[in-house]
PDB file of C-alpha atoms in Angstrom:
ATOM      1  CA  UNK A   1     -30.768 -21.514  -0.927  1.00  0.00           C
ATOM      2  CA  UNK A   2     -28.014 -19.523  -2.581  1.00  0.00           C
ATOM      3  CA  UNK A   3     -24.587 -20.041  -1.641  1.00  0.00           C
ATOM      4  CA  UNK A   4     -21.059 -18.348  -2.162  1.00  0.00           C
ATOM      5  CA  UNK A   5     -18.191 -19.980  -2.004  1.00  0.00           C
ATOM      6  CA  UNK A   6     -14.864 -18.167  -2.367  1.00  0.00           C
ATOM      7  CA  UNK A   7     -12.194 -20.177  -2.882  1.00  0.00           C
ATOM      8  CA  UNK A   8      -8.442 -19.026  -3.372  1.00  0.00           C
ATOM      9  CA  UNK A   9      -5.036 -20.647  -3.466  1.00  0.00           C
ATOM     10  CA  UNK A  10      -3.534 -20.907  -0.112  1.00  0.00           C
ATOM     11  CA  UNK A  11      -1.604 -17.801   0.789  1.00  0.00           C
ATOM     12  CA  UNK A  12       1.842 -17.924   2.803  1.00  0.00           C
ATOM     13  CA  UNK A  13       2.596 -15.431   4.661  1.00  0.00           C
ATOM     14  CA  UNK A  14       4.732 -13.189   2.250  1.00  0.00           C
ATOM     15  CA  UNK A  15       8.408 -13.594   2.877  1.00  0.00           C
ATOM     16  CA  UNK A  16      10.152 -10.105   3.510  1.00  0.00           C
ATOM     17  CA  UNK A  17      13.756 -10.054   3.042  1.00  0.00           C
ATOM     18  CA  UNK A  18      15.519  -8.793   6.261  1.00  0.00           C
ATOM     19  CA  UNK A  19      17.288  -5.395   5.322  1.00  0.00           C
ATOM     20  CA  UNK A  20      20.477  -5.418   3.565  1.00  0.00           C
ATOM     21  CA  UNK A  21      23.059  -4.381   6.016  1.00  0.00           C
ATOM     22  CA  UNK A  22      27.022  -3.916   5.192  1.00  0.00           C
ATOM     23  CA  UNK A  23      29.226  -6.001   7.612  1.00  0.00           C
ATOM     24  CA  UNK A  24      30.339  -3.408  10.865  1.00  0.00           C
ATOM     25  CA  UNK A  25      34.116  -4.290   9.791  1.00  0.00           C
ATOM     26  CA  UNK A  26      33.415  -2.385   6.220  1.00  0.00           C
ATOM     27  CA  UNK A  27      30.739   0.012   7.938  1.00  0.00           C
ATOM     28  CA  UNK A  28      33.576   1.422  10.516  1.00  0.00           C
ATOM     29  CA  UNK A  29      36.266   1.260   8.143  1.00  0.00           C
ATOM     30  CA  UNK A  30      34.243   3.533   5.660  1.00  0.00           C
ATOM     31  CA  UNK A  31      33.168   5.559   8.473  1.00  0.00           C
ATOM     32  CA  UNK A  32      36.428   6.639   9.953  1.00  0.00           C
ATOM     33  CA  UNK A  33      37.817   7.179   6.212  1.00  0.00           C
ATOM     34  CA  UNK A  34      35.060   9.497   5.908  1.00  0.00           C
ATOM     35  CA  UNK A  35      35.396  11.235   8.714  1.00  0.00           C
ATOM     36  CA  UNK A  36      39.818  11.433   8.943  1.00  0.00           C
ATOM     37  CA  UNK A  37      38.996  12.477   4.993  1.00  0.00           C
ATOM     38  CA  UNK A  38      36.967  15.749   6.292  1.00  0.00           C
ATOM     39  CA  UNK A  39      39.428  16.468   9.094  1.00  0.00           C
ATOM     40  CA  UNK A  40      42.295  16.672   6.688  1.00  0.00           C
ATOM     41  CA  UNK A  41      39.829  18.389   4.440  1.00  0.00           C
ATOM     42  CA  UNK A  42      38.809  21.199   7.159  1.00  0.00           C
ATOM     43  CA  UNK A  43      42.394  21.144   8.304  1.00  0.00           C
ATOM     44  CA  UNK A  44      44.204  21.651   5.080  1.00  0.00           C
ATOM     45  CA  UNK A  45      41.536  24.785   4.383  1.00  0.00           C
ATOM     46  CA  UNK A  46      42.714  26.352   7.997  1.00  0.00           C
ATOM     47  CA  UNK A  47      46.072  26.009   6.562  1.00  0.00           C
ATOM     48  CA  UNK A  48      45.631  28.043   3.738  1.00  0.00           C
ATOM     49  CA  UNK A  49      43.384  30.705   4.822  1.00  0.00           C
ATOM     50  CA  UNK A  50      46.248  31.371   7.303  1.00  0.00           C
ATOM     51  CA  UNK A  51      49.137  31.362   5.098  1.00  0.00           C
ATOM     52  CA  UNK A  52      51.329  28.880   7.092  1.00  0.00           C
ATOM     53  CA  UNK A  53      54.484  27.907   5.203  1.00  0.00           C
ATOM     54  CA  UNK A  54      55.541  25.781   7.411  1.00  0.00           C
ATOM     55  CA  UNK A  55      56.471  23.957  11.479  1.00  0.00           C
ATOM     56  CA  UNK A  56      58.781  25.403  13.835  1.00  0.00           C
ATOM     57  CA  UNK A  57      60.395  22.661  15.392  1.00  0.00           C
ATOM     58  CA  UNK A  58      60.699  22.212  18.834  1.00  0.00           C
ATOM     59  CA  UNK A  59      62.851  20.086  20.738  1.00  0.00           C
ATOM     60  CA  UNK A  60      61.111  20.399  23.955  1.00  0.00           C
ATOM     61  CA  UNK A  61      57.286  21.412  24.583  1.00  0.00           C
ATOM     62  CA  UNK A  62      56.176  22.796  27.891  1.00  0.00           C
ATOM     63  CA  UNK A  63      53.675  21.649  30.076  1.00  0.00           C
ATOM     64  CA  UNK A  64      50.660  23.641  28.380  1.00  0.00           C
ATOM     65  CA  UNK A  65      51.450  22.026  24.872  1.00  0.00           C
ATOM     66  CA  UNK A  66      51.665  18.562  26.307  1.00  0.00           C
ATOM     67  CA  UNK A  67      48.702  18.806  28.253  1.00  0.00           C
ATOM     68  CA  UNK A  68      46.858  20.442  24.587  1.00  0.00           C
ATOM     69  CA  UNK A  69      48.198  16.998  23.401  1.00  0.00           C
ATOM     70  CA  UNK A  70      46.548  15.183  25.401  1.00  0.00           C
ATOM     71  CA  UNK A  71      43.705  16.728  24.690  1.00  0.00           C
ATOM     72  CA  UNK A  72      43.860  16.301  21.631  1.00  0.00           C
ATOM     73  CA  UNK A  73      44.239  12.466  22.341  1.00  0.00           C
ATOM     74  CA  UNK A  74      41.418  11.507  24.433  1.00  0.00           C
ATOM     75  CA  UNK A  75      39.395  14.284  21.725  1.00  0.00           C
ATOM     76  CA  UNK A  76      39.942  11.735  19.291  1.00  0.00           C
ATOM     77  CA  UNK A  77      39.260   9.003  20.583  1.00  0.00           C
ATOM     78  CA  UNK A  78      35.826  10.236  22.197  1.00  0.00           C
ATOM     79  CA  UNK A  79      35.135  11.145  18.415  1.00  0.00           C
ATOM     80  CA  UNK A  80      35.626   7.796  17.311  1.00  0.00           C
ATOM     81  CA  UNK A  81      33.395   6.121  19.914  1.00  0.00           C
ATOM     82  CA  UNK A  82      30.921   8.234  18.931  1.00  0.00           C
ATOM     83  CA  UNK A  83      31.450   7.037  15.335  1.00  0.00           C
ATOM     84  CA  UNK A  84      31.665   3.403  16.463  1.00  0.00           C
ATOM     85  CA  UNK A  85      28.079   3.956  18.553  1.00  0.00           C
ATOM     86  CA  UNK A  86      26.517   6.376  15.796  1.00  0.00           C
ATOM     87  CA  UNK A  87      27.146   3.170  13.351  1.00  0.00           C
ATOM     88  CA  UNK A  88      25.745   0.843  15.837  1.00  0.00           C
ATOM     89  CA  UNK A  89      22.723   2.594  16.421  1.00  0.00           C
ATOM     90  CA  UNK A  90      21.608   2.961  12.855  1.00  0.00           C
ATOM     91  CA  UNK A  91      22.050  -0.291  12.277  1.00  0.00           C
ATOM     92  CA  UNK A  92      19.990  -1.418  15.165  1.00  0.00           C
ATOM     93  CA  UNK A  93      17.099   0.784  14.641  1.00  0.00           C
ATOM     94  CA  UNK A  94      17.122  -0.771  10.227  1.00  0.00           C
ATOM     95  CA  UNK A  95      16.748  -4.040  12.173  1.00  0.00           C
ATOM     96  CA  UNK A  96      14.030  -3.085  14.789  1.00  0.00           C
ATOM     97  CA  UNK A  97      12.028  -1.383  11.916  1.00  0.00           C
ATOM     98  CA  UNK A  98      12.595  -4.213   9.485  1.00  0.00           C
ATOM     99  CA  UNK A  99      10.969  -6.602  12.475  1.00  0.00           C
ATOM    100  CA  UNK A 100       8.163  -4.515  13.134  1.00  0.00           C
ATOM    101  CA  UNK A 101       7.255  -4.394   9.493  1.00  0.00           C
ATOM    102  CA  UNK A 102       7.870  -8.806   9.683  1.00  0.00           C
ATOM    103  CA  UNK A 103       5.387  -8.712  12.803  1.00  0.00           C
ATOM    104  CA  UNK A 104       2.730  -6.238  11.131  1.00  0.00           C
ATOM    105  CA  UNK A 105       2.552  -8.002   7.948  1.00  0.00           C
ATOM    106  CA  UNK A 106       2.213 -11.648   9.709  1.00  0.00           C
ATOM    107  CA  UNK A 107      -0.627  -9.665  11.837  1.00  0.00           C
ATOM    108  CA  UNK A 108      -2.138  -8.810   8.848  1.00  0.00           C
ATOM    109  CA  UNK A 109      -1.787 -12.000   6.812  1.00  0.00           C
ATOM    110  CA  UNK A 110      -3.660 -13.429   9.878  1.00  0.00           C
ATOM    111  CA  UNK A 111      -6.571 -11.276   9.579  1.00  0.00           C
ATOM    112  CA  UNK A 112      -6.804 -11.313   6.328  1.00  0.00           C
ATOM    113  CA  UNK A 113      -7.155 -15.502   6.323  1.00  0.00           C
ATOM    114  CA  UNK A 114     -10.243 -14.990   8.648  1.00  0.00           C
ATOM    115  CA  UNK A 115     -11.688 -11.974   6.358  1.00  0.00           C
ATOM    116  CA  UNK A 116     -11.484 -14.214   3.116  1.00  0.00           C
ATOM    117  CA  UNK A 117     -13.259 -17.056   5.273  1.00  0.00           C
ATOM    118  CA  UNK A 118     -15.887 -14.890   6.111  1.00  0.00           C
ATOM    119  CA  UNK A 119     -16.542 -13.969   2.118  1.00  0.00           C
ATOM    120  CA  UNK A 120     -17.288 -18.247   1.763  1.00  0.00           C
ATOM    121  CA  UNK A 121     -20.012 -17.874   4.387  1.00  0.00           C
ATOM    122  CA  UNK A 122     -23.575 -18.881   4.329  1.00  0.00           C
ATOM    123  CA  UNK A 123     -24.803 -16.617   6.535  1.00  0.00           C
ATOM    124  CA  UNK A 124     -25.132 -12.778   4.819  1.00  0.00           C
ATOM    125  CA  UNK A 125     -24.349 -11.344   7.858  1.00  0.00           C
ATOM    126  CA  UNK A 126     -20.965 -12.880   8.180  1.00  0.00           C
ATOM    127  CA  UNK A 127     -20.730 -12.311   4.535  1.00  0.00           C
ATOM    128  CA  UNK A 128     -20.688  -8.353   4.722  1.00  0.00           C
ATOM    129  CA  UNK A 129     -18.659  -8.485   7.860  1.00  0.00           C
ATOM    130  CA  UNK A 130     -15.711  -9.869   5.741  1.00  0.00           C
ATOM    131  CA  UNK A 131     -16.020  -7.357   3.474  1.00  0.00           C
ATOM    132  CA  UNK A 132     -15.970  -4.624   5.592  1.00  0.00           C
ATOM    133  CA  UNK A 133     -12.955  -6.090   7.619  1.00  0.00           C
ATOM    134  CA  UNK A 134     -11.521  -6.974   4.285  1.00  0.00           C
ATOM    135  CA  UNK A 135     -11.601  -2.882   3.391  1.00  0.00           C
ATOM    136  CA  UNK A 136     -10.510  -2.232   7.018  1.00  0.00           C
ATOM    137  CA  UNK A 137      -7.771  -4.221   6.087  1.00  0.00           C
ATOM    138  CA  UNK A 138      -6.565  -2.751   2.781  1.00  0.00           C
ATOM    139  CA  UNK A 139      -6.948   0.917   4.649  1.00  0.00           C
ATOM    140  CA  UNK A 140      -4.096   0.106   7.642  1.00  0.00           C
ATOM    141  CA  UNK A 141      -2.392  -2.461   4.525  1.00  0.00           C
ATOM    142  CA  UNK A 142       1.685  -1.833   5.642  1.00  0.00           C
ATOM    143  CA  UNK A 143       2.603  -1.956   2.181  1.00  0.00           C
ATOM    144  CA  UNK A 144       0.985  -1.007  -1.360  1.00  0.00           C
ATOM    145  CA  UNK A 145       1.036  -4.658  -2.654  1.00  0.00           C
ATOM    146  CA  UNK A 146      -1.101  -6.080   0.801  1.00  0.00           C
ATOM    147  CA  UNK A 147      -3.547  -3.570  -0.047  1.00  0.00           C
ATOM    148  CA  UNK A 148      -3.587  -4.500  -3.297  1.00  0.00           C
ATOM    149  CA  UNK A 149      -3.874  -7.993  -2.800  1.00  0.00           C
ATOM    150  CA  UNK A 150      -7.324  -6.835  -0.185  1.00  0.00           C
ATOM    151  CA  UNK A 151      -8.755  -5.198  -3.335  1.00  0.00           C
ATOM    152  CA  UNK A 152      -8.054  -7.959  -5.632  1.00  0.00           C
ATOM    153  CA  UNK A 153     -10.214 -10.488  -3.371  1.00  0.00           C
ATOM    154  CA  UNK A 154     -12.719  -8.099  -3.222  1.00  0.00           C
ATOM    155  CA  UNK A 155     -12.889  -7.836  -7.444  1.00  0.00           C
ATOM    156  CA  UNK A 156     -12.650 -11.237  -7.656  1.00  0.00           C
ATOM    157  CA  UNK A 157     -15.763 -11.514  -4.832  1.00  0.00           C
ATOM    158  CA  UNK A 158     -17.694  -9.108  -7.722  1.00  0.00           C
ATOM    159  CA  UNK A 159     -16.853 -11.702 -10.408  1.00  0.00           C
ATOM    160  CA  UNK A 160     -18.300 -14.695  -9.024  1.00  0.00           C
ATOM    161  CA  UNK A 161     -20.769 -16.190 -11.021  1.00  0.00           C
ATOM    162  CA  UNK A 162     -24.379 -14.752 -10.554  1.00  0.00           C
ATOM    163  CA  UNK A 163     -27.799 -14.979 -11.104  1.00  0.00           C
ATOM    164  CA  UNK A 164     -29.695 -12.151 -11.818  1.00  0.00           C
ATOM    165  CA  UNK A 165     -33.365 -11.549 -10.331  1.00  0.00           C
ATOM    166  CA  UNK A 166     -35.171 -11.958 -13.444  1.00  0.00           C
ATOM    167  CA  UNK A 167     -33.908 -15.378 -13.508  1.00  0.00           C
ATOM    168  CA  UNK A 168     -35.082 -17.049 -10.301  1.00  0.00           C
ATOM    169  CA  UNK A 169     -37.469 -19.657  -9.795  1.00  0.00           C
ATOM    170  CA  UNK A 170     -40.776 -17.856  -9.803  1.00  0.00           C
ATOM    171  CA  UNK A 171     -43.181 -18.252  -6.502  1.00  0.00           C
ATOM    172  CA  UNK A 172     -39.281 -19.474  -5.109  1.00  0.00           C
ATOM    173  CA  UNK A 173     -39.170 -16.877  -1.898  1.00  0.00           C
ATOM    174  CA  UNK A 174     -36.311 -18.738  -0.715  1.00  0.00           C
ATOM    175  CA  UNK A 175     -34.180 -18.049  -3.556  1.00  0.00           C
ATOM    176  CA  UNK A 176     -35.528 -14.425  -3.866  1.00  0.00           C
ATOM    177  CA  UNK A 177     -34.505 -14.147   0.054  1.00  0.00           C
ATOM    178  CA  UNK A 178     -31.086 -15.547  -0.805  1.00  0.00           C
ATOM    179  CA  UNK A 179     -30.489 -13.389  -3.710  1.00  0.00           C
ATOM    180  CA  UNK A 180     -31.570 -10.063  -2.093  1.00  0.00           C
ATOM    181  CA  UNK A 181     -29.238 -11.151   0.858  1.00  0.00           C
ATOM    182  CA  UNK A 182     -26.404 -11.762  -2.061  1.00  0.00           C
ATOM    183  CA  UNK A 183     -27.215  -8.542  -3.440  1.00  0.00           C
ATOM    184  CA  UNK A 184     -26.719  -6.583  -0.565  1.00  0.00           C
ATOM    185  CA  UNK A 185     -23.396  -8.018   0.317  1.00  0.00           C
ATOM    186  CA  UNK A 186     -22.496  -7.059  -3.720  1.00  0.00           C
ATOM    187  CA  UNK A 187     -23.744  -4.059  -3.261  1.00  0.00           C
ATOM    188  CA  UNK A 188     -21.392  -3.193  -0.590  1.00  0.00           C
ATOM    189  CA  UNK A 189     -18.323  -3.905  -1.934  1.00  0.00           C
ATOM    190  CA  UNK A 190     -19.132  -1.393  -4.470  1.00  0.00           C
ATOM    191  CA  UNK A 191     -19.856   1.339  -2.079  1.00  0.00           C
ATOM    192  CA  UNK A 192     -16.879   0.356  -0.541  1.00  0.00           C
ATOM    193  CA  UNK A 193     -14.882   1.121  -3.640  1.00  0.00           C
ATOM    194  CA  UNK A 194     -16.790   4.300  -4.407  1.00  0.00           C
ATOM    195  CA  UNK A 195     -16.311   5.727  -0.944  1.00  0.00           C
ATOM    196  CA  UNK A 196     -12.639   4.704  -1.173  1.00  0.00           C
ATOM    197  CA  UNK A 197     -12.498   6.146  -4.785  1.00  0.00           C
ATOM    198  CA  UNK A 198     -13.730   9.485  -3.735  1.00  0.00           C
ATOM    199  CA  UNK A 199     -11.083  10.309  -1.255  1.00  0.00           C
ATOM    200  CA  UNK A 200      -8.130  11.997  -2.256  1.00  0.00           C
ATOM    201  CA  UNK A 201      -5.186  10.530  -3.572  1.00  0.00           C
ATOM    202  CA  UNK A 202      -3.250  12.111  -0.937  1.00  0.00           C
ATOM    203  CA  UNK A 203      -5.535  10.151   1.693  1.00  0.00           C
ATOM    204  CA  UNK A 204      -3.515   7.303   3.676  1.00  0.00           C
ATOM    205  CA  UNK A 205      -6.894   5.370   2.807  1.00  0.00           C
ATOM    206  CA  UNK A 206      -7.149   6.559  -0.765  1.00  0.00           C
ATOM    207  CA  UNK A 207      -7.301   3.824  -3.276  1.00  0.00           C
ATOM    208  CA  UNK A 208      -6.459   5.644  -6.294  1.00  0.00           C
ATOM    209  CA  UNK A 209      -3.979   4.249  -8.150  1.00  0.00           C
ATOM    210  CA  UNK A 210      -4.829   0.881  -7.698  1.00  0.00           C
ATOM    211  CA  UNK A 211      -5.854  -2.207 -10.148  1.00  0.00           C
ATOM    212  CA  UNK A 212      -9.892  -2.846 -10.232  1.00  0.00           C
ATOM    213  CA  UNK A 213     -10.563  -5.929 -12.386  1.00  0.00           C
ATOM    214  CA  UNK A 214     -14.143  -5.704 -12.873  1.00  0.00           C
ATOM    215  CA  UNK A 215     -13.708  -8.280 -16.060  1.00  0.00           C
ATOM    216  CA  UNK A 216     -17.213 -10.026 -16.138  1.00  0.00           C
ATOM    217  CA  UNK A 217     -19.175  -8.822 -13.704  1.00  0.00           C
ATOM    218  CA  UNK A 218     -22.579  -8.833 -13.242  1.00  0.00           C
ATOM    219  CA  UNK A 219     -24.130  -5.358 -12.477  1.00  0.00           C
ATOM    220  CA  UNK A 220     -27.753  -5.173 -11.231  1.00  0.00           C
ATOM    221  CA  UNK A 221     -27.111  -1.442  -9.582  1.00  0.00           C
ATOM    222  CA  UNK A 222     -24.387   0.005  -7.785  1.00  0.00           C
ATOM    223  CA  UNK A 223     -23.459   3.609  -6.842  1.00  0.00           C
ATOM    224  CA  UNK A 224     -20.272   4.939  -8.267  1.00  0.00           C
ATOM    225  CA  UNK A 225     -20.808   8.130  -8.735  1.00  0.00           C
ATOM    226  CA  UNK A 226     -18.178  10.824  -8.225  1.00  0.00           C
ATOM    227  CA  UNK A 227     -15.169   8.280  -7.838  1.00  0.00           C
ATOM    228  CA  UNK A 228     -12.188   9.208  -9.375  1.00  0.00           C
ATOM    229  CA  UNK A 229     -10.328   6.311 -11.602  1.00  0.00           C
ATOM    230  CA  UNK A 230      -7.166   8.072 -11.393  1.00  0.00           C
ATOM    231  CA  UNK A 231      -3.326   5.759 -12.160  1.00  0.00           C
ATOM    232  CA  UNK A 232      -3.633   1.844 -12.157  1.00  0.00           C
ATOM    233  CA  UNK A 233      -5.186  -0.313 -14.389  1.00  0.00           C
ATOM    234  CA  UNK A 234      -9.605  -0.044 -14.285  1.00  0.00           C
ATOM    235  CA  UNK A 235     -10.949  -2.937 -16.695  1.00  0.00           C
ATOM    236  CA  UNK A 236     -15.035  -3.575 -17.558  1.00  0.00           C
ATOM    237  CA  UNK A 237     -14.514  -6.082 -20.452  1.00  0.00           C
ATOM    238  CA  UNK A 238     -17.367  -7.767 -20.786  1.00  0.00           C
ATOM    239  CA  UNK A 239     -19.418  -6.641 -17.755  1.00  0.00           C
ATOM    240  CA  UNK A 240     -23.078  -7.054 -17.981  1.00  0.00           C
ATOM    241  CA  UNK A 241     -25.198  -4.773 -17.220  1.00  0.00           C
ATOM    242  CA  UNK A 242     -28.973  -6.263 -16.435  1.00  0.00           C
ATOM    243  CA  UNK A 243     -31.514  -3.704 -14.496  1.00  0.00           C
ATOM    244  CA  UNK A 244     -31.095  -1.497 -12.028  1.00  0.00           C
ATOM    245  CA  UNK A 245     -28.723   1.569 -11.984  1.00  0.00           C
ATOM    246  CA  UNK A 246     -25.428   1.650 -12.133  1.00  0.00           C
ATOM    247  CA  UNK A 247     -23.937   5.442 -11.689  1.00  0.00           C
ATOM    248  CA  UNK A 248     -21.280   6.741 -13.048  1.00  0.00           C
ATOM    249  CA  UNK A 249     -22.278   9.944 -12.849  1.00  0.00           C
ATOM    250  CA  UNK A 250     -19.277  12.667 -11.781  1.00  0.00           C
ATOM    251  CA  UNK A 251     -17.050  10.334 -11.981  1.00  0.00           C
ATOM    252  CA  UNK A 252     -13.633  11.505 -13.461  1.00  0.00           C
ATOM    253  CA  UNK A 253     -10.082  10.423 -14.982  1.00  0.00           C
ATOM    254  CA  UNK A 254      -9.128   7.786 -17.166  1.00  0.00           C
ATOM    255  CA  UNK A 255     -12.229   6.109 -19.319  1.00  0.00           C
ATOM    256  CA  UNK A 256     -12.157   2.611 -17.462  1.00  0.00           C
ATOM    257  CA  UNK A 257     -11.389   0.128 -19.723  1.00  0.00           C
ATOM    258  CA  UNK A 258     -14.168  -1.830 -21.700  1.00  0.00           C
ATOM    259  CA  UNK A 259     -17.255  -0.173 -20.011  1.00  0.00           C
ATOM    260  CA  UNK A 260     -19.804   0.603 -23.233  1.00  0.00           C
ATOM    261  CA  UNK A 261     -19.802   3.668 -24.621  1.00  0.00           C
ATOM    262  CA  UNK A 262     -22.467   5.265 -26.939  1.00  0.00           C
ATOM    263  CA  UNK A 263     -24.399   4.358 -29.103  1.00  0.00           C
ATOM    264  CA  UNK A 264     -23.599   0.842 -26.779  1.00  0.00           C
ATOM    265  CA  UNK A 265     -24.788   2.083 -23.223  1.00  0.00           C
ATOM    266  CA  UNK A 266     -27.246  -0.540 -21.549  1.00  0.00           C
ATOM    267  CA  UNK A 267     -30.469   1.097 -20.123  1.00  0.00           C
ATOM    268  CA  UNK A 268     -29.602   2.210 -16.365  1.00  0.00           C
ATOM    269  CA  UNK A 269     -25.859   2.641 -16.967  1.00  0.00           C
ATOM    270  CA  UNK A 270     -25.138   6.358 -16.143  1.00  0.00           C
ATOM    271  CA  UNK A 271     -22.051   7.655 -17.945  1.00  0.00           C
ATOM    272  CA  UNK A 272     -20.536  11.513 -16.948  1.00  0.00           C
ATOM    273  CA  UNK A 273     -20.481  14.343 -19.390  1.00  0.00           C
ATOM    274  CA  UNK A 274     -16.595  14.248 -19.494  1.00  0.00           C
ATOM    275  CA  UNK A 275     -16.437  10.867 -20.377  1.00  0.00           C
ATOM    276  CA  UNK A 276     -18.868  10.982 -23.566  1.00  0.00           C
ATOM    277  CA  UNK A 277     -17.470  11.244 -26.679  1.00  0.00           C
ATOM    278  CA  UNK A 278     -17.710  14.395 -28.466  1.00  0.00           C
ATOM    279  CA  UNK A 279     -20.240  14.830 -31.548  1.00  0.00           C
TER     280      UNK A 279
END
């Protein structure tokens, strides 16, 4: 009976930093220098687009100018309650996002401890649901390095040591059973990857531009045709390629690096036009 056994390094649950907020003292104090810095601005320009050379000075004001006074008054101090409240509310909705984001990403580093337990499964069924969750997972990822880290686990599920069919037991049907079962689950995670590959890199569930370290792996088939490898970092060094097909075929972008090239191409590895060299 064949096995897999995934084993990582505990994760913690990544530490955000809390958003980096100036103290309200400094916050107000900049704000109402701001703000008495464009009323003497817009004031001074009134001043000299009507030519006033000076105040006529008054030793008494009537009842009209008092009352514009006092206007005036309770004018500026409604404008600086707004200012005070404008301030407060910005600041409140930086720390209500900044918490969301804490409680996604803990949501998230939850699921993705029971996806990676899944992968060490005997059973293939539970197998290939952890790596579907595991892709459901990078897709609503909150940030670009938690998706990463999704696509990572799945690589490193691809480079787990295997056995290829021509080397089982013969008359073992258990072992054949296991490995087709192993297979399949392998199998998937490359589809995955294709499909992934193939959306646009404008796509919230694109994963161009992303790190695939296919370093070692055993390919006995595998559809990757039409993917595009397209930003981040793509590596096939030393990848083996026994039977089957693997498909390369409309692929585009960047050469990945260390898959063979002619006159080095295994049998069934299937290499676009555009990425041949040129006689």
């Amino acid at each position: 009976m064949c096995s897999v056994n995934l084993r990582l390094p505990p994760r913690r649950p990544a530490q955000r930093p809390g958003p980096r907020l100036w103290p309200v003292g400094i916050v107000l104090a900049l704000a109402f220098t701001a703000a008495l810095t464009a009323a003497s601005a817009v004031s001074y320009t009134g001043w000299e687009m009507l030519d006033v050379r000076g105040l006529k000075p008054e030793r008494r004001i009537d009842s009209r100018t008092l009352f514009d006074l006092v206007k005036l008054a309770f004018g500026v101090v409604a404008g600086a309650g707004a200012l005070v409240a404008l301030v407060v509310a910005y600041r409140r909705q930086r720390v209500d996002e900044d918490a969301a984001l804490r409680d996604t990403t803990r949501l998230h580093t939850e699921r993705f401890t029971t996806a990676v337990s899944q992968l060490g499964d005997d059973s293939p069924a539970v197998r290939l649901g952890g790596v579907h969750a595991l892709a459901g997972l990078a897709d609503d990822a909150p940030t670009r390095e938690l998706r990463q880290t999704c696509i990572d686990v799945l690589c490193a599920y691809l480079r787990l040591p295997y056995t290829a069919e021509a080397d089982l037991p013969a008359g073992d049907e258990e072992a054949r059973h296991a490995f087709l079962a192993l297979r399949e689950v392998r199998h998937t995670v490359i589809r995955l990857i294709r499909d992934h590959l193939r959306l646009p890199r404008t796509h919230h569930r694109s994963w161009q531009g992303h790190d695939f370290d296919f370093t070692g792996v055993v390919f006995d088939g595998g559809d990757l045709s039409e993917a595009v490898f397209s930003g981040g970092m793509v590596g096939f060094s030393g990848a083996v390629f026994s039977g089957g097909t693997v498909d390369f075929r409309g692929a585009t972008g960047a050469v990945p690096r260390g898959l063979p090239m002619p006159p080095a191409v295994p049998p069934g590895l299937m290499l676009p036009s555009v990425w041949l060299p040129t006689p």
